[in-house]
Short mmCIF file of C-alpha atoms in Angstrom, two decimals:
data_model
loop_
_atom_site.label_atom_id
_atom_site.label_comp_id
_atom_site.label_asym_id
_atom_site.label_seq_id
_atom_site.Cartn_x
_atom_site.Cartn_y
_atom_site.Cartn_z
CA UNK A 1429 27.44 -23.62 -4.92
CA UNK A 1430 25.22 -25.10 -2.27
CA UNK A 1431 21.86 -22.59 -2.61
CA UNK A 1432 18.45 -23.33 0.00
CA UNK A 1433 15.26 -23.67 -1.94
CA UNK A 1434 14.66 -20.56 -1.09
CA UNK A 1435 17.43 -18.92 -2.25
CA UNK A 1436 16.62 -20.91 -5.66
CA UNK A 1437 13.46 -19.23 -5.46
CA UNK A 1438 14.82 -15.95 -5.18
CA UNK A 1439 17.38 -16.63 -8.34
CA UNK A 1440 14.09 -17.59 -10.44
CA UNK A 1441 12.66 -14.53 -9.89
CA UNK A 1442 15.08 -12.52 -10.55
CA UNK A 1443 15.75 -14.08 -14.14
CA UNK A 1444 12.67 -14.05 -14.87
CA UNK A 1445 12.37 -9.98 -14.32
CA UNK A 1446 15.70 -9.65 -16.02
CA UNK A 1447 13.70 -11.31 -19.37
CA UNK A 1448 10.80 -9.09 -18.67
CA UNK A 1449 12.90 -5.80 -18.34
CA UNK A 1450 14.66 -6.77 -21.24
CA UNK A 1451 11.52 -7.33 -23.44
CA UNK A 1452 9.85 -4.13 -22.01
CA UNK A 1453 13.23 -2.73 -22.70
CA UNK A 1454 12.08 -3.70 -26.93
CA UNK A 1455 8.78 -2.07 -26.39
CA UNK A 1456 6.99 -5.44 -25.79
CA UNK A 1457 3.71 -5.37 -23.40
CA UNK A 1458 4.29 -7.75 -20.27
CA UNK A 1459 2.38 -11.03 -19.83
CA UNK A 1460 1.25 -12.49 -16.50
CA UNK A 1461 4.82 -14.15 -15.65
CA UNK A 1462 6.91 -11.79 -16.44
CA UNK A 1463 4.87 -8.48 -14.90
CA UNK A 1464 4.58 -10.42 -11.39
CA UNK A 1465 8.56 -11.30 -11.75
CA UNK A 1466 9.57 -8.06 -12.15
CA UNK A 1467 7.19 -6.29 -9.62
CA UNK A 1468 8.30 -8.95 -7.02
CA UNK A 1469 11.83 -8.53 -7.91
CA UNK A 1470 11.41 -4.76 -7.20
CA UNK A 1471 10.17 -5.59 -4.12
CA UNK A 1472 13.10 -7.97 -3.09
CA UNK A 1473 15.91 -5.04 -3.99
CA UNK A 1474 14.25 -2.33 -2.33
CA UNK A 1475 14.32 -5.04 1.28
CA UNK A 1476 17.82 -5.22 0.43
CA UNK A 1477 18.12 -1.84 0.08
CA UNK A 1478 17.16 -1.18 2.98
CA UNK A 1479 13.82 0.24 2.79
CA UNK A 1480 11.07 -0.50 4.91
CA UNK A 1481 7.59 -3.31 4.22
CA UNK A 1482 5.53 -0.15 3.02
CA UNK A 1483 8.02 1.41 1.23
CA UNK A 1484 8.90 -1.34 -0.40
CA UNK A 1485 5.37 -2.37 -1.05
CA UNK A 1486 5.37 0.98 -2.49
CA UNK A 1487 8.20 0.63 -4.84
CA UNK A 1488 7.05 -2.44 -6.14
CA UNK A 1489 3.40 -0.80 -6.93
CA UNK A 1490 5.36 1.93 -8.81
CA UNK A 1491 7.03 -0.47 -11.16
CA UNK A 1492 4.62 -1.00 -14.01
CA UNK A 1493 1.71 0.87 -14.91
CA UNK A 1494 -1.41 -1.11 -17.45
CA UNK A 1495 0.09 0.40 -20.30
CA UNK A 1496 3.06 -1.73 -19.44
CA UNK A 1497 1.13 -4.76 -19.69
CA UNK A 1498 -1.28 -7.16 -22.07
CA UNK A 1499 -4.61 -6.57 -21.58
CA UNK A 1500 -6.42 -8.29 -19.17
CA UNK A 1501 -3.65 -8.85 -17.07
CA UNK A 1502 -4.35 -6.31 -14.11
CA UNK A 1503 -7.55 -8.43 -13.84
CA UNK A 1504 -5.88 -11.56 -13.73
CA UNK A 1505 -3.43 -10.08 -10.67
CA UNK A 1506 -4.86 -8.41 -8.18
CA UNK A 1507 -2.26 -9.12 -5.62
CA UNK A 1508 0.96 -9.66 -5.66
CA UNK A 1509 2.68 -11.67 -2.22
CA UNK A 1510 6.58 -12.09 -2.00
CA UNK A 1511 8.63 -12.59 0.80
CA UNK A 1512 11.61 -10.35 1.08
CA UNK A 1513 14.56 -10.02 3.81
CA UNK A 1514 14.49 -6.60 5.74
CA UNK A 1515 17.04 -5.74 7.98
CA UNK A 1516 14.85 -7.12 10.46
CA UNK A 1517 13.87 -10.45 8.93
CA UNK A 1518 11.87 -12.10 6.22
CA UNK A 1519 8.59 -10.48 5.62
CA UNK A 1520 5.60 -11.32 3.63
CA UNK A 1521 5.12 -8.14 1.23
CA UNK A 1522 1.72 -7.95 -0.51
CA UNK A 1523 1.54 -5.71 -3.12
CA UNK A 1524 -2.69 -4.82 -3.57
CA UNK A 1525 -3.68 -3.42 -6.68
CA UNK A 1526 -0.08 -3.59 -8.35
CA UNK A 1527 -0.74 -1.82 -11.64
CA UNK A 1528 -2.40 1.26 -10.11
CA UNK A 1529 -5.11 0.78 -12.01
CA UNK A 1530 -8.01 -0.41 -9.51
CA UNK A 1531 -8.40 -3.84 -11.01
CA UNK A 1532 -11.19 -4.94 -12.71
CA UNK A 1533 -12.85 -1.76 -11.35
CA UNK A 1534 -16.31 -2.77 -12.15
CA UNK A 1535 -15.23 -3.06 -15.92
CA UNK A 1536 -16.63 -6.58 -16.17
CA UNK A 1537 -20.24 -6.60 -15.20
CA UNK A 1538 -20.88 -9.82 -12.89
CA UNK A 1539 -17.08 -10.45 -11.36
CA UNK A 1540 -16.56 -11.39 -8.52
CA UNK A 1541 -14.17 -8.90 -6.64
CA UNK A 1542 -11.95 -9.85 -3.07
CA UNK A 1543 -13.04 -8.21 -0.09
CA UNK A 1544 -11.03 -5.36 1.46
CA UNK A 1545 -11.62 -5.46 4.45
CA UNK A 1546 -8.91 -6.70 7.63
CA UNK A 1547 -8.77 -10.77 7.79
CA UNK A 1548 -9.44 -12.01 11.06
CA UNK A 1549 -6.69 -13.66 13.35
CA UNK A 1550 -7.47 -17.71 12.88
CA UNK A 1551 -7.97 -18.65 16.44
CA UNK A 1552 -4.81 -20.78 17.97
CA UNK A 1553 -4.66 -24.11 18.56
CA UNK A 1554 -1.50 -23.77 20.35
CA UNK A 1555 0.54 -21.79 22.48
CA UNK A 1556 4.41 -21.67 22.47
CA UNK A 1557 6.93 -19.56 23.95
CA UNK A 1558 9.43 -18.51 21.76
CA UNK A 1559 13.05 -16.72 22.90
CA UNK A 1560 15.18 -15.05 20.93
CA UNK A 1561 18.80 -15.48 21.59
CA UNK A 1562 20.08 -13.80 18.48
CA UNK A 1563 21.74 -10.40 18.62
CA UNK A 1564 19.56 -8.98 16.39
CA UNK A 1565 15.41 -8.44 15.94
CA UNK A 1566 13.76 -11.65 14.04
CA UNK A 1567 10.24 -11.48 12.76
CA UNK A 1568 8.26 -14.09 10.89
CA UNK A 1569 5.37 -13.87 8.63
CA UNK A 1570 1.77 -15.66 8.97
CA UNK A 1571 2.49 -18.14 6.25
CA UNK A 1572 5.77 -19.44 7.41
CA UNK A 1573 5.94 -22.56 8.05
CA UNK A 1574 6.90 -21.95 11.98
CA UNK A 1575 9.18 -25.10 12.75
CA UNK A 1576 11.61 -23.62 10.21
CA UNK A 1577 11.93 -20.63 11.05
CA UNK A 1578 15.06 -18.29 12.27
CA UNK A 1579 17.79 -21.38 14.07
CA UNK A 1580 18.43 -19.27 16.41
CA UNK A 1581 15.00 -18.40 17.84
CA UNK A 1582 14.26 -21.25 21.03
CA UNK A 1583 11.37 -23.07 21.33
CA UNK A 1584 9.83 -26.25 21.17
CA UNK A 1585 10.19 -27.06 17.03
CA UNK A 1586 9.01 -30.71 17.32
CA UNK A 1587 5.92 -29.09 18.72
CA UNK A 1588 5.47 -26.60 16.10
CA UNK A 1589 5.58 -28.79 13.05
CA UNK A 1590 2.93 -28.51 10.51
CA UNK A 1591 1.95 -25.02 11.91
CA UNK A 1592 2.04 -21.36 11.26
CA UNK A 1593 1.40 -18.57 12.72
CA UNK A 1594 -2.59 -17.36 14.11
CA UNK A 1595 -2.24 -13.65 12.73
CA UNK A 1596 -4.00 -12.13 10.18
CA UNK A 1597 -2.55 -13.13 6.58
CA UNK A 1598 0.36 -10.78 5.51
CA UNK A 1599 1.38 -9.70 9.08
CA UNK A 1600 4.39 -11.19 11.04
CA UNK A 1601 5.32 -11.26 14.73
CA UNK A 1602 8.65 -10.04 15.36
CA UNK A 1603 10.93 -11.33 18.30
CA UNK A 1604 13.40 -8.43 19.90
CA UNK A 1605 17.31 -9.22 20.82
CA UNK A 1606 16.66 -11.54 24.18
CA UNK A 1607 13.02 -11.20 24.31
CA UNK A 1608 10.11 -14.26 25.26
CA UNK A 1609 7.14 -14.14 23.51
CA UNK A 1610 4.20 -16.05 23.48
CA UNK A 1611 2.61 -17.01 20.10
CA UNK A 1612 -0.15 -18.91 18.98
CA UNK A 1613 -0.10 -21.55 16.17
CA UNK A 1614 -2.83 -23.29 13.65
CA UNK A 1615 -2.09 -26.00 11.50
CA UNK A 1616 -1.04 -25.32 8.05
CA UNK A 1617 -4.14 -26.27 5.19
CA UNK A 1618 -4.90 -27.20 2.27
CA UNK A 1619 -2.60 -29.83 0.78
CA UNK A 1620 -0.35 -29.59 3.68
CA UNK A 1621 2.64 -29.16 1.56
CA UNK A 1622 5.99 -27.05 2.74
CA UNK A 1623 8.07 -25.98 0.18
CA UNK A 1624 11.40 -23.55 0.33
CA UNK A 1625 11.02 -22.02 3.75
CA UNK A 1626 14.56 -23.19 5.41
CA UNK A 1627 14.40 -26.47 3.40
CA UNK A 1628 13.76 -28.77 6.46
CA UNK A 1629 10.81 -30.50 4.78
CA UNK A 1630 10.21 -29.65 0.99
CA UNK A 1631 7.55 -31.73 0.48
CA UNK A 1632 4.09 -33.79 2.20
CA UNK A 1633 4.01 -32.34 5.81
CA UNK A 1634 2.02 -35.91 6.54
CA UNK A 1635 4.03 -38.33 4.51
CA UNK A 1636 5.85 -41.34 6.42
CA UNK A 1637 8.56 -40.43 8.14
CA UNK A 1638 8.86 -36.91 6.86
CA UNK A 1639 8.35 -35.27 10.62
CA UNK A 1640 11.21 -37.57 11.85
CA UNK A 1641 13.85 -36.71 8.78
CA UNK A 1642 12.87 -32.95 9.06
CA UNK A 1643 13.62 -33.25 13.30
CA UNK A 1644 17.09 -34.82 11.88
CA UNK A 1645 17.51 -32.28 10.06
CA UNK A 1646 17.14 -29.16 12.45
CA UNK A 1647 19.01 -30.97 15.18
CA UNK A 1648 22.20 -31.82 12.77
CA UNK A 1649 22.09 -27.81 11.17
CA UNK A 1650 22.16 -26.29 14.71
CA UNK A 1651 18.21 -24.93 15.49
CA UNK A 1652 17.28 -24.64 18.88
CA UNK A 1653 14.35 -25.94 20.74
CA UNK A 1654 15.45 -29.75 19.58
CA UNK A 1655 16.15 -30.40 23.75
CA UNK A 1656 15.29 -29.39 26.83
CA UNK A 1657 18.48 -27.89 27.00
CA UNK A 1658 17.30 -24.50 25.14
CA UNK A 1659 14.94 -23.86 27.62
CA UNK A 1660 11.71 -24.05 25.49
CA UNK A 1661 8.31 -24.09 26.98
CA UNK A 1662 5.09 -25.79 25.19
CA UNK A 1663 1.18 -26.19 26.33
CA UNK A 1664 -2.15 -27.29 24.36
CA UNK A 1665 -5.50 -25.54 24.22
#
């Protein structure tokens, strides 16, 4: 069975929340693993059940409690991020505060605690317009890695490599049946490494050749945006 990475990713998860049900199921208290497996895999199933981001954000908040866990765990997660596939697309779901239990809560005199408030858009780099020529609504989320996302949205994807999207982290831009939108893009940080997303790079964004094998790639699976043909427009700031 031919699986994407991120569809390996997915079948990880779930395992790994099937061993922590099963050892809640014996009365055992969750460690770090196992509690964000299963509250991410609650997540997943309530996308593909058709609930919405903030219901399923919701769910997943509801599924453990700190009495299910070790102590000292709901300090060690704050957050939980997963991406999940809506009806409408894949979506970044973050999951604040996911034992409903406020956190460290000012137990531990001296922590440092994350900010609440709304991240700043990153400001773009680059402008592309994107069309969607699927039948259906496609959104992607600020993290995605934008050259590999949906095949059948059109725009330039040589000029997008390396680059997501400049939105606040956790939101997503979504792309109606036949609409053009305009979207700005930053560079991806850190150590510039794209794994999962739609497989096209897996690996060192920068290392030799890995642009050209990842351009092979899109053009021999069918995305658009890989000629001139799909009508794809790009310009710099």
């Amino acid at each position: 069975m031919q699986l994407t990475p991120t569809e390996r990713d997915r079948l990880l998860i779930f395992t790994a929340a099937e061993l922590a049900r099963a050892r809640r199921g014996r009365g055992l208290r969750l460690n770090v693993p196992e509690a964000t497996a299963l509250i991410s895999d609650t997540v997943c199933e309530a996308a593909r059940d058709g609930l919405r981001l903030a219901e399923a954000v919701a769910r997943g908040r509801a599924a453990l409690s700190p009495a299910d866990v070790l102590p000292g765990v709901p300090d060690l997660i704050p957050e939980i991020q997963v991406e999940a596939v809506f009806e409408d697309g894949t979506r970044l779901a973050v999951v604040a505060d996911p034992f409903g239990g406020g956190g460290l809560g000012g137990a531990a005199p001296g922590a440092v605690l994350p900010g609440r408030g709304a991240e700043p858009a990153p400001r773009p780099v680059r402008t592309l317009t994107v069309r969607n020529t699927a039948s259906v609504p496609i959104s992607v989320t600020s993290h995605f890695h934008f050259f590999e996302s949906n095949p059948r949205l059109a725009f330039d994807r040589a000029a997008a490599y390396g680059m997501h999207l400049a939105v606040p982290a956790g939101s997503s831009v979504r792309f109606d049946p036949g609409a053009t939108v305009e979207v700005g893009l930053v560079p991806i940080g850190g150590e510039r490494v794209a794994i999962g997303f739609a497989g096209l790079v897996d690996g060192p964004l920068d290392a030799p050749g890995a642009k050209d094998a990842a351009l092979a790639r899109a053009r021999a699976t069918g995305y658009l945006g890989m000629s001139s043909d799909d009508d794809t427009e790009e310009s710099e700031r």
